[in-house]
Amino acid sequence: MTRIVKTLLLVLGFLTVMVAPGWSVEVGEPMPDFALQTFDGSKLSRATLEGKPLLLVFWNTWCPNCMREFPGINRLAEEFGPRGLKVLAINTGINDAEGKARAFWKKHGYGFPTGYDHVFEIGQAFGVRGVPTIFLVDSKGVVRYKHVQLPENMEEHFKQLIRN
């Protein structure tokens, strides 16, 4: 099979997943189980993150909206991290290379962990249909916010996350 045909099949498969109905984690539902090794070598999972509120963002290096959101996410990690908020970014691996993602992360020096979803398994479990997709998850593991951008009033959202 030629490289062009393989690329087209990959893109068609991606588009099929991205538009498939009913495979999405919605607000009020539990966060799915997952396991991820971050670029710094840490192993994170639903179990290791439980008990703390979580801001989770799915991203890619080619996504301009992701690049616009990252400085704000980094500020939130700095502001709310000491108060218990965990922040995690996951590169979906769709049309992106792990080496490119690692280089991007190193260049920008964000203060929160990220990892690479090698086969889009985590993205599928969460029902990610585009990037960025941002989730806020309470300390019990329940999704409380899902959107393509950060909430406008993070202080209020954070208070709700720690109350639940």
Short mmCIF file of C-alpha atoms in Angstrom, two decimals, residues 4-125:
data_model
loop_
_atom_site.label_atom_id
_atom_site.label_comp_id
_atom_site.label_asym_id
_atom_site.label_seq_id
_atom_site.Cartn_x
_atom_site.Cartn_y
_atom_site.Cartn_z
CA ILE A 4 -0.75 8.24 0.32
CA VAL A 5 -3.34 5.44 0.57
CA LYS A 6 -2.28 4.69 4.15
CA THR A 7 -2.55 8.37 5.06
CA LEU A 8 -6.01 8.62 3.47
CA LEU A 9 -7.19 5.54 5.36
CA LEU A 10 -5.87 6.99 8.61
CA VAL A 11 -7.65 10.29 7.98
CA LEU A 12 -10.90 8.52 7.07
CA GLY A 13 -10.66 6.40 10.21
CA PHE A 14 -10.04 9.51 12.29
CA LEU A 15 -13.02 11.30 10.75
CA THR A 16 -15.23 8.27 11.39
CA VAL A 17 -14.29 8.30 15.06
CA MET A 18 -14.65 12.07 15.33
CA VAL A 19 -18.22 12.12 14.00
CA ALA A 20 -19.49 8.84 15.45
CA PRO A 21 -22.51 9.48 17.68
CA GLY A 22 -22.86 8.34 21.26
CA TRP A 23 -19.22 7.79 22.20
CA SER A 24 -18.72 10.87 24.28
CA VAL A 25 -18.28 11.36 28.00
CA GLU A 26 -20.71 14.08 28.99
CA VAL A 27 -21.09 16.39 31.97
CA GLY A 28 -22.39 14.43 34.97
CA GLU A 29 -20.81 11.16 33.87
CA PRO A 30 -17.77 9.50 35.44
CA MET A 31 -14.37 9.98 33.87
CA PRO A 32 -13.32 6.76 32.10
CA ASP A 33 -10.39 4.67 33.27
CA PHE A 34 -7.11 5.42 31.55
CA ALA A 35 -3.38 5.09 32.02
CA LEU A 36 -0.72 7.41 30.60
CA GLN A 37 3.01 7.78 30.86
CA THR A 38 3.90 11.47 30.82
CA PHE A 39 6.90 12.93 29.02
CA ASP A 40 8.74 13.18 32.34
CA GLY A 41 8.26 9.43 32.92
CA SER A 42 5.48 9.61 35.53
CA LYS A 43 2.60 7.17 35.26
CA LEU A 44 -0.82 8.74 35.69
CA SER A 45 -4.24 7.13 35.66
CA ARG A 46 -7.75 7.77 36.83
CA ALA A 47 -6.82 6.05 40.09
CA THR A 48 -3.73 8.21 40.71
CA LEU A 49 -5.70 11.40 40.01
CA GLU A 50 -8.78 10.58 42.10
CA GLY A 51 -9.42 12.64 45.18
CA LYS A 52 -8.29 15.87 43.51
CA PRO A 53 -10.08 18.06 40.98
CA LEU A 54 -8.65 17.75 37.47
CA LEU A 55 -8.34 20.02 34.46
CA LEU A 56 -7.71 17.75 31.48
CA VAL A 57 -7.00 19.00 27.96
CA PHE A 58 -6.62 16.97 24.77
CA TRP A 59 -4.35 18.70 22.25
CA ASN A 60 -2.12 18.47 19.16
CA THR A 61 0.88 20.48 18.00
CA TRP A 62 -0.93 21.51 14.79
CA CYS A 63 -3.94 22.97 16.65
CA PRO A 64 -3.93 26.81 16.77
CA ASN A 65 -6.76 26.89 19.35
CA CYS A 66 -4.71 24.61 21.61
CA MET A 67 -1.81 27.05 21.39
CA ARG A 68 -4.14 29.91 22.39
CA GLU A 69 -5.47 27.97 25.41
CA PHE A 70 -2.12 26.73 26.80
CA PRO A 71 -0.94 30.01 28.37
CA GLY A 72 -4.25 30.27 30.24
CA ILE A 73 -4.07 26.63 31.30
CA ASN A 74 -0.52 27.19 32.54
CA ARG A 75 -1.70 30.20 34.60
CA LEU A 76 -4.50 28.07 36.08
CA ALA A 77 -2.00 25.34 36.96
CA GLU A 78 0.14 27.93 38.75
CA GLU A 79 -2.82 29.55 40.52
CA PHE A 80 -4.94 26.52 41.42
CA GLY A 81 -2.27 23.80 41.60
CA PRO A 82 -1.22 24.80 45.13
CA ARG A 83 -4.91 24.64 46.07
CA GLY A 84 -5.25 21.04 44.85
CA LEU A 85 -6.12 21.24 41.14
CA LYS A 86 -4.31 18.69 39.01
CA VAL A 87 -3.71 19.68 35.39
CA LEU A 88 -2.94 17.17 32.65
CA ALA A 89 -2.58 17.55 28.89
CA ILE A 90 -2.81 14.58 26.52
CA ASN A 91 -1.66 14.78 22.92
CA THR A 92 -4.15 12.71 20.91
CA GLY A 93 -1.49 11.41 18.53
CA ILE A 94 -3.77 12.14 15.57
CA ASN A 95 -1.63 13.43 12.70
CA ASP A 96 1.08 14.24 15.24
CA ALA A 97 4.34 12.54 16.15
CA GLU A 98 5.46 11.90 19.69
CA GLY A 99 8.86 13.44 18.99
CA LYS A 100 7.23 16.61 17.68
CA ALA A 101 4.95 16.77 20.73
CA ARG A 102 7.89 16.27 23.10
CA ALA A 103 9.92 18.98 21.34
CA PHE A 104 6.96 21.38 21.49
CA TRP A 105 6.46 20.71 25.21
CA LYS A 106 10.16 21.16 25.99
CA LYS A 107 10.35 24.39 23.97
CA HIS A 108 7.40 25.99 25.77
CA GLY A 109 8.21 24.70 29.26
CA TYR A 110 4.64 24.46 30.55
CA GLY A 111 4.45 23.68 34.25
CA PHE A 112 2.01 20.78 34.07
CA PRO A 113 2.42 17.24 32.76
CA THR A 114 1.57 15.93 29.33
CA GLY A 115 1.76 12.61 27.56
CA TYR A 116 1.12 11.05 24.18
CA ASP A 117 -1.91 8.89 23.37
CA HIS A 118 -0.17 6.46 20.99
CA VAL A 119 -3.26 4.85 19.48
CA PHE A 120 -5.95 7.41 20.41
CA GLU A 121 -7.22 4.97 23.02
CA ILE A 122 -7.62 7.59 25.78
CA GLY A 123 -9.17 10.09 23.38
CA GLN A 124 -11.70 7.48 22.28
CA ALA A 125 -12.54 6.59 25.89
#
